[in-house]
Short mmCIF file of C-alpha atoms in Angstrom, two decimals:
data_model
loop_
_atom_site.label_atom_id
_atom_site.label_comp_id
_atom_site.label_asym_id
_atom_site.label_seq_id
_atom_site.Cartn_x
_atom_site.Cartn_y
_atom_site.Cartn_z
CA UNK A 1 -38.49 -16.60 -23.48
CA UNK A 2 -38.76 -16.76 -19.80
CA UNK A 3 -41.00 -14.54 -17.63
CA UNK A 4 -39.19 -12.83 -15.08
CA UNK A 5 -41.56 -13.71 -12.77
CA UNK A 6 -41.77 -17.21 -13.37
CA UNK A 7 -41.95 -19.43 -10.39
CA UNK A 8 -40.03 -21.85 -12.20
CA UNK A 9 -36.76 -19.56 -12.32
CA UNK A 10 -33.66 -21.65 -13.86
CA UNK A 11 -31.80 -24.68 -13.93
CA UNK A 12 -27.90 -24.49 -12.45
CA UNK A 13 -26.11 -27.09 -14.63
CA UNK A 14 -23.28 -27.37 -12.54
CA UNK A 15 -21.17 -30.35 -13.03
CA UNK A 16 -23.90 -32.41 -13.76
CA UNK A 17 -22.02 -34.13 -16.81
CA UNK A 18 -19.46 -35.56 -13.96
CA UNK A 19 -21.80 -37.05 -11.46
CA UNK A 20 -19.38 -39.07 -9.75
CA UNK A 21 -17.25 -35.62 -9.02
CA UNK A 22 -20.53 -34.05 -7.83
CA UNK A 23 -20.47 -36.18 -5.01
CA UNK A 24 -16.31 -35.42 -3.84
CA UNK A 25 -17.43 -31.65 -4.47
CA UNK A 26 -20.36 -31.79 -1.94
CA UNK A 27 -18.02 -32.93 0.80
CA UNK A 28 -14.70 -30.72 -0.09
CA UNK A 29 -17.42 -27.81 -0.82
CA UNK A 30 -18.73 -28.41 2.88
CA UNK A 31 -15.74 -28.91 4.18
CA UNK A 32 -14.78 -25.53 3.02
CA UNK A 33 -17.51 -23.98 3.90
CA UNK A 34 -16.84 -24.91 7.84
CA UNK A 35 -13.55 -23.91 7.77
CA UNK A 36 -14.84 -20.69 6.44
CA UNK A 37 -17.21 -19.88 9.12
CA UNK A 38 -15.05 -21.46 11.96
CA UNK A 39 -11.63 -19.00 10.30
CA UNK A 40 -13.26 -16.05 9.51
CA UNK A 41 -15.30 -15.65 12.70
CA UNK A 42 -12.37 -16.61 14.78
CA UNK A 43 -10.30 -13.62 12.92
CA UNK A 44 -13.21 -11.21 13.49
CA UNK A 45 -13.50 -12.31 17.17
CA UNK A 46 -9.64 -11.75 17.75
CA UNK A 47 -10.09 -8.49 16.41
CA UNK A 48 -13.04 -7.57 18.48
CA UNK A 49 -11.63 -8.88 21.34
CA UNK A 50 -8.09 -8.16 21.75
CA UNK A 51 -7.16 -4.78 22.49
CA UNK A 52 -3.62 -5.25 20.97
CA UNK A 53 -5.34 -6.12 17.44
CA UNK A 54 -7.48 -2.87 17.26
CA UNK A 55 -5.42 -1.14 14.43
CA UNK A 56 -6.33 -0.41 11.06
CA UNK A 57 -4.78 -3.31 9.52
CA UNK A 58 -7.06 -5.67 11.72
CA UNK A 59 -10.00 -3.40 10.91
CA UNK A 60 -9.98 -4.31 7.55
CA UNK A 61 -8.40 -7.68 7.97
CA UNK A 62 -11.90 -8.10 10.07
CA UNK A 63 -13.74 -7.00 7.43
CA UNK A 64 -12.74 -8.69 4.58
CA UNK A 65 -13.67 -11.81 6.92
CA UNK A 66 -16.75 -10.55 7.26
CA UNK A 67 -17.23 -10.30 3.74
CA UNK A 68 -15.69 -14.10 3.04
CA UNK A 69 -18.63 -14.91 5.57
CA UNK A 70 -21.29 -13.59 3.83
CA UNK A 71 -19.79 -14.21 0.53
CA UNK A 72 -19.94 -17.70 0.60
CA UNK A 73 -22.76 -17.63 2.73
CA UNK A 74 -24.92 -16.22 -0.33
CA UNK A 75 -24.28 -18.87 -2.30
CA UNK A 76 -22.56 -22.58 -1.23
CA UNK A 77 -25.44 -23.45 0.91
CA UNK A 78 -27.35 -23.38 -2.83
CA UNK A 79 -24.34 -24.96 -4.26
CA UNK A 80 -24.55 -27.70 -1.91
CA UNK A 81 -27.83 -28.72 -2.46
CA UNK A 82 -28.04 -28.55 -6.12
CA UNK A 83 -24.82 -31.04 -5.99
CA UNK A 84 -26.91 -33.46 -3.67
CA UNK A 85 -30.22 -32.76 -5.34
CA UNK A 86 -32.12 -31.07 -7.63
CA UNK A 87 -30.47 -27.88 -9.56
CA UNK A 88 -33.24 -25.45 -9.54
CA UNK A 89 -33.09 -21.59 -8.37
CA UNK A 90 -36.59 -19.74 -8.57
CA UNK A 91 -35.86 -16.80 -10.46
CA UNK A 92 -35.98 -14.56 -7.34
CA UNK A 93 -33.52 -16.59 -5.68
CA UNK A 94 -31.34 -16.45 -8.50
CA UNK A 95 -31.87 -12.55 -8.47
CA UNK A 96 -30.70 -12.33 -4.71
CA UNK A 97 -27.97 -14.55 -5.21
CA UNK A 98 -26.55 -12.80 -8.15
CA UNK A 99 -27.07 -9.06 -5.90
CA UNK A 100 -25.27 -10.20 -3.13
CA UNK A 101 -22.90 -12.08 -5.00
CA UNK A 102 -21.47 -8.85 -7.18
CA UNK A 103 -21.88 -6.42 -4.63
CA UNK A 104 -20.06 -8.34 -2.33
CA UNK A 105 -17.23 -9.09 -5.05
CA UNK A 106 -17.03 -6.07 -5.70
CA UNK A 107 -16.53 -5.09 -2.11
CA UNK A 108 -13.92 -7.48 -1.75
CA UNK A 109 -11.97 -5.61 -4.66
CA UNK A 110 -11.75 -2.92 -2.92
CA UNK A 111 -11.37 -3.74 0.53
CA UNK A 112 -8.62 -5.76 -0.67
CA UNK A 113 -7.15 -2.61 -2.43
CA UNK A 114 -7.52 -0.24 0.87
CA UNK A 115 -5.85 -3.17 2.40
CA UNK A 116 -2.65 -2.28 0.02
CA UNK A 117 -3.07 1.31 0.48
CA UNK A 118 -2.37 1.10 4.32
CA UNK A 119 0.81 -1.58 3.84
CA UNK A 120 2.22 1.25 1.63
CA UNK A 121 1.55 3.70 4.14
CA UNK A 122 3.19 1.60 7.74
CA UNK A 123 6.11 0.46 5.31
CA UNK A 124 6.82 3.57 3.48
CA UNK A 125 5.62 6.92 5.97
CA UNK A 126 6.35 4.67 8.91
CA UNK A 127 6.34 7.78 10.82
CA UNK A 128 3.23 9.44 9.84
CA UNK A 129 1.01 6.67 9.79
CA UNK A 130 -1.03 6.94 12.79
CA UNK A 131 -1.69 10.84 11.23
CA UNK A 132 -2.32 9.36 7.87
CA UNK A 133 -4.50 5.83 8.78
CA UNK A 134 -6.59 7.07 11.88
CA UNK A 135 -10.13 5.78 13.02
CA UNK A 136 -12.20 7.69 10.73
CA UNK A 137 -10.51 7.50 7.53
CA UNK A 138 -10.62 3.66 8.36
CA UNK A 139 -14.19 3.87 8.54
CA UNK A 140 -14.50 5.83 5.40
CA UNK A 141 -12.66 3.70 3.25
CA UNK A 142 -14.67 0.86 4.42
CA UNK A 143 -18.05 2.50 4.04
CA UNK A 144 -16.88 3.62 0.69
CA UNK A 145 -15.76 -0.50 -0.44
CA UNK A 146 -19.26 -0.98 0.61
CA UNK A 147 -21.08 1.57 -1.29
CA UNK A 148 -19.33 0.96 -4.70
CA UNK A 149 -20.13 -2.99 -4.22
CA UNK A 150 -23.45 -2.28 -3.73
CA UNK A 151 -23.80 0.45 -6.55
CA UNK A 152 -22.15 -1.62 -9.06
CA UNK A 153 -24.63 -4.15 -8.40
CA UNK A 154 -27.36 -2.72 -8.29
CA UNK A 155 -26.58 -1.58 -11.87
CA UNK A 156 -25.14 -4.75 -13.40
CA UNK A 157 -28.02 -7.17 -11.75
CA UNK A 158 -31.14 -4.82 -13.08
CA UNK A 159 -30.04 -4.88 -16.44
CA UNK A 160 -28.54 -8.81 -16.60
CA UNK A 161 -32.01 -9.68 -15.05
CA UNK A 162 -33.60 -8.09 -17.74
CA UNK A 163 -32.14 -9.94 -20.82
CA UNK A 164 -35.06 -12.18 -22.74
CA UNK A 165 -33.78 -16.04 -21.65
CA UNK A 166 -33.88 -18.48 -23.92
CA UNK A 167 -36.63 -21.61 -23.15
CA UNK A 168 -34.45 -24.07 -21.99
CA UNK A 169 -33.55 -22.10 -18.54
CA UNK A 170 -30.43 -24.31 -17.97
CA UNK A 171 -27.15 -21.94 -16.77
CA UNK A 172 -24.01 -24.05 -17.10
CA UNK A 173 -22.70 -22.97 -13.75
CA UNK A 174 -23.33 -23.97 -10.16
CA UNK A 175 -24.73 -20.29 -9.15
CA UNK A 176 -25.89 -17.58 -10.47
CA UNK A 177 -23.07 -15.28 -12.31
CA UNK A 178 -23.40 -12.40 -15.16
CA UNK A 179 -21.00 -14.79 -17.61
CA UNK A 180 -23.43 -17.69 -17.48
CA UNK A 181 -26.37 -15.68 -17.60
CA UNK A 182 -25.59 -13.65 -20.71
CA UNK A 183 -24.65 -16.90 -22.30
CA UNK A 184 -28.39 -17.76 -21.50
CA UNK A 185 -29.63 -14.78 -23.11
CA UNK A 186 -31.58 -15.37 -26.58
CA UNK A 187 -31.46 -11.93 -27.44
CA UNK A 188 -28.77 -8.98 -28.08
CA UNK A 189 -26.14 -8.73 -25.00
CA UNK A 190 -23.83 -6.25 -26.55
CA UNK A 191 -25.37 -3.98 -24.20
CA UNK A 192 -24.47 -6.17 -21.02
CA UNK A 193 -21.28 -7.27 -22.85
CA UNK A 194 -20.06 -3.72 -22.82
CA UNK A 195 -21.54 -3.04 -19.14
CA UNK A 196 -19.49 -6.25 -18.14
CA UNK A 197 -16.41 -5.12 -19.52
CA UNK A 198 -16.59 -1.38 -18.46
CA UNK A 199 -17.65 -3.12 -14.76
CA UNK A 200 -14.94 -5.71 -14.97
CA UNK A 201 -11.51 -2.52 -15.26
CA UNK A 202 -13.16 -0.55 -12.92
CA UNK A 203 -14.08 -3.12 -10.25
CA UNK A 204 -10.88 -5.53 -10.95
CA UNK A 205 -8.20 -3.93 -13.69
CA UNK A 206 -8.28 -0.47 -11.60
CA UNK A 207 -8.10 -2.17 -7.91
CA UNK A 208 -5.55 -4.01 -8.85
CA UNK A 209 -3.23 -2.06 -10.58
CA UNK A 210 -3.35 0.24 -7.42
CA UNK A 211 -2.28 -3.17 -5.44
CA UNK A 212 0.72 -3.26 -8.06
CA UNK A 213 1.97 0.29 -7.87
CA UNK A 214 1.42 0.18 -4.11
CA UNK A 215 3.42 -2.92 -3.63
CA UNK A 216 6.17 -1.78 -6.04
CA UNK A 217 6.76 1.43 -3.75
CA UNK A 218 6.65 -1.25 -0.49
CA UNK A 219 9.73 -3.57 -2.55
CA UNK A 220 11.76 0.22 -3.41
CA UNK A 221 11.35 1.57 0.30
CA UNK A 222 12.06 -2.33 1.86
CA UNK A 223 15.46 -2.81 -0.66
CA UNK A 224 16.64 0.65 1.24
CA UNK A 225 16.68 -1.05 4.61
CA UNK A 226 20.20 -2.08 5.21
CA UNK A 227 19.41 -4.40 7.96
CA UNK A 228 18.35 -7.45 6.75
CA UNK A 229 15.82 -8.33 9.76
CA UNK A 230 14.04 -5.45 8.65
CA UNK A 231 13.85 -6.22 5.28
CA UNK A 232 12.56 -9.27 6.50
CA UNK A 233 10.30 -7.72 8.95
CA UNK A 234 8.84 -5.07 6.57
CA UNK A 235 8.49 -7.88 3.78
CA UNK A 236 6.87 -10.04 6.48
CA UNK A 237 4.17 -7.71 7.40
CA UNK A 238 2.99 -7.91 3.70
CA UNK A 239 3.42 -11.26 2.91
CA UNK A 240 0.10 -12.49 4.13
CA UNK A 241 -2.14 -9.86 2.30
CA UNK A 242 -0.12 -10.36 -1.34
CA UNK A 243 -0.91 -14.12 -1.12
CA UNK A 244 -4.58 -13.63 -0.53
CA UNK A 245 -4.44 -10.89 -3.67
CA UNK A 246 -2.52 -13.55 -5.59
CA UNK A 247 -5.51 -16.20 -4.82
CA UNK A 248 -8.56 -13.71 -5.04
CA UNK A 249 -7.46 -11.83 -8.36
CA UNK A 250 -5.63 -14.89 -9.91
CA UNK A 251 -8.90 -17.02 -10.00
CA UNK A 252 -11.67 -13.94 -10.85
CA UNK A 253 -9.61 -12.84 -13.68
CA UNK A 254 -9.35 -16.48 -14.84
CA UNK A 255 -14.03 -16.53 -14.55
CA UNK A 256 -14.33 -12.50 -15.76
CA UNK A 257 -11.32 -11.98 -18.64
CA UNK A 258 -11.06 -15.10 -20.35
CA UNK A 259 -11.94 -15.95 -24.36
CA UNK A 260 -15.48 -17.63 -25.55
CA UNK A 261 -14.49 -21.12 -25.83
CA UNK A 262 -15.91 -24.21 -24.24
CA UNK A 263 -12.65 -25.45 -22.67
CA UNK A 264 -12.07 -21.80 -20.93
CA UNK A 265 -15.61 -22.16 -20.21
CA UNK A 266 -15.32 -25.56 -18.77
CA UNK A 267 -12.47 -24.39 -16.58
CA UNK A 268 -13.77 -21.62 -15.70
CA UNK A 269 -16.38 -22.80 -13.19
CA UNK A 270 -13.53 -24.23 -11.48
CA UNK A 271 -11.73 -21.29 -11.14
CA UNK A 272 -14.96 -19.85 -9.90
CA UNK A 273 -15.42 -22.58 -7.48
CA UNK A 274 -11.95 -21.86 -6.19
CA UNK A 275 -12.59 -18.21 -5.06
CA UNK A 276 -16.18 -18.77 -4.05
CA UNK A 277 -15.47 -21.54 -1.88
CA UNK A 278 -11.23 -21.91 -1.71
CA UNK A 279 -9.73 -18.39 -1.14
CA UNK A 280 -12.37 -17.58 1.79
CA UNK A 281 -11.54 -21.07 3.65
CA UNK A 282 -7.52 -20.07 3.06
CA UNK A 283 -7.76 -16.87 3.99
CA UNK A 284 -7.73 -17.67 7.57
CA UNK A 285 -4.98 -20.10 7.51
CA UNK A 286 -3.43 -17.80 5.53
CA UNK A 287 -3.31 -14.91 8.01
CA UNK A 288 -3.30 -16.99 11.20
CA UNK A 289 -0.28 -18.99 10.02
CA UNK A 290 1.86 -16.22 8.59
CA UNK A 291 1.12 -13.43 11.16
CA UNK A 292 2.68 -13.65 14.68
CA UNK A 293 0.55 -10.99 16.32
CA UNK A 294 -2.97 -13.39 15.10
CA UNK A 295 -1.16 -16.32 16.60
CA UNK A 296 -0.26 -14.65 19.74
CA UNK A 297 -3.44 -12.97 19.98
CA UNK A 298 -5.25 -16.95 19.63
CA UNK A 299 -2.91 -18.25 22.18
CA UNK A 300 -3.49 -15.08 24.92
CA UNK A 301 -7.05 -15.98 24.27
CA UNK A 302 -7.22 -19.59 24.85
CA UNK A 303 -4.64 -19.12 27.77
CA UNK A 304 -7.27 -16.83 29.46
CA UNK A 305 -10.43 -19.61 28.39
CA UNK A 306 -8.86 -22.62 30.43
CA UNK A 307 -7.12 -20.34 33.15
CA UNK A 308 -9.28 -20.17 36.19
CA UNK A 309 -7.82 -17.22 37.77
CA UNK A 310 -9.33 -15.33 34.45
CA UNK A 311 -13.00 -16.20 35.75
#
């Protein structure tokens, strides 16, 4: 078994049986990972900086950028040089890693899910949404995203980090994820099993079936619009946050509710490459291309950087 505080700490397999792909990986993987920090800190600098973007749906927008950021943040940097180098994590690393990493899932679930909330509320109670969505409910909701990320893993971390490890150390996976490491574990895991699937309704079945029931009451209220611009309009201001849920839930679902098998597996660390390193990189295209008050807000901004009058 391994000691937990072994300096040696694991072995992250990756896709070490494909070393040829390794290599394409490392440059789409950093690739991603600029476009990530160049998006989501342009999104959370628009916010910040334009008054006509402080709203609610910007707060959050800003946040789950923020997250993306540190999201990927906690754990491609590792990625990328395990795919260029040597694949070992010290086991503290791994520990970190694997914190962040759920809490800030996690976070993203619901942030994601508050994100639904308020589309239901400006498409459905048009007229009582500046009662309904003010400042400090904003603020709550966040806070709250936060605190259940960070209490779920602080739970589901202790006791993963606890199982007895079998000799071998190797995790077949590029970082550190509850999935791989139970599948490392020499011991019982019907314990961490359980907690996994308990962890996995709550944190993604729950959130999302909110999304669902929220966006079924946005397609009822939008079909009762007789004018077909504001069908359009309504459906429009929605569009961008469904794709990003499509993306985000799509490929988790495919890494955290998927048979034993080693085909699913196999294609599950793709999947799990996909919305580590994919959906925060497209989130910013996503919302910059498909939402005229982001574009407008970029081009009032860089208008103002090269004219001189502005300095």
């Amino acid at each position: 078994m391994v000691n937990q505080s072994s300096p040696v700490g694991f072995l992250l397999l990756g896709f070490s049986e494909h070393p040829g792909l390794e290599k394409i990986l490392f440059v789409i993987v950093l690739a991603s990972y600029f476009l990530t920090l160049m998006g989501n800190s342009l999104i959370i600098l628009l916010s910040v900086l334009d008054s006509r973007l402080h709203s609610p749906m910007y707060f959050f927008l800003s946040n789950l950028s923020f997250l993306d950021l540190c999201f990927t943040t906690s754990c491609v940097p590792q990625m990328l040089f395990n795919l260029w180098g040597p694949k070992t994590i010290s086991f503290l690393g791994c520990f970190v890693q694997l914190f962040i990493f759920l809490s800030l899932g996690a976070t993203e679930c619901i942030i994601l899910t508050v994100m639904a909330f308020d589309r239901y509320v400006a498409v459905c109670q048009p007229l009582h949404y500046a009662t309904i969505i003010h400042p400090r409910l904003c603020w709550q909701l966040a806070a709250m995203a936060w605190v259940v990320g960070l209490v779920e893993s602080m739970i589901q971390t202790r006791s993963t980090l606890q199982l007895p490890f079998c000799p071998h150390r190797q995790i077949d996976n590029f970082v550190c994820e509850v999935p791989a490491l139970i599948r490392l574990a020499c011991g019982d895991t019907t314990y961490n099993e359980i907690q996994m699937a308990v962890a996995s309704v709550l944190i993604l079945v729950v959130p999302l079936t909110l999304i669902l029931i929220s966006y079924g009451a946005i397609v009822r209220a939008v079909l009762r619009i007789n004018s077909a611009k504001g069908r359009r309009k309504a459906f429009g201001t929605c569009s961008s946050h469904l794709i990003v849920v499509t993306l985000f839930y799509s490929s988790v679902i495919a890494v955290y509710l998927q048979p034993k098998s080693p085909y699913a597996q196999e294609r599950a660390k793709f999947f799990g490459l996909f919305y580590t390193v994919g959906t925060p990189s497209l989130n910013p295209l996503i919302y910059t291309l498909r939402n005229k008050e982001v574009k407008r807000a970029l081009m009032r901004l860089l208008r103002k950087d090269v004219d001189p009058r502005s300095r």
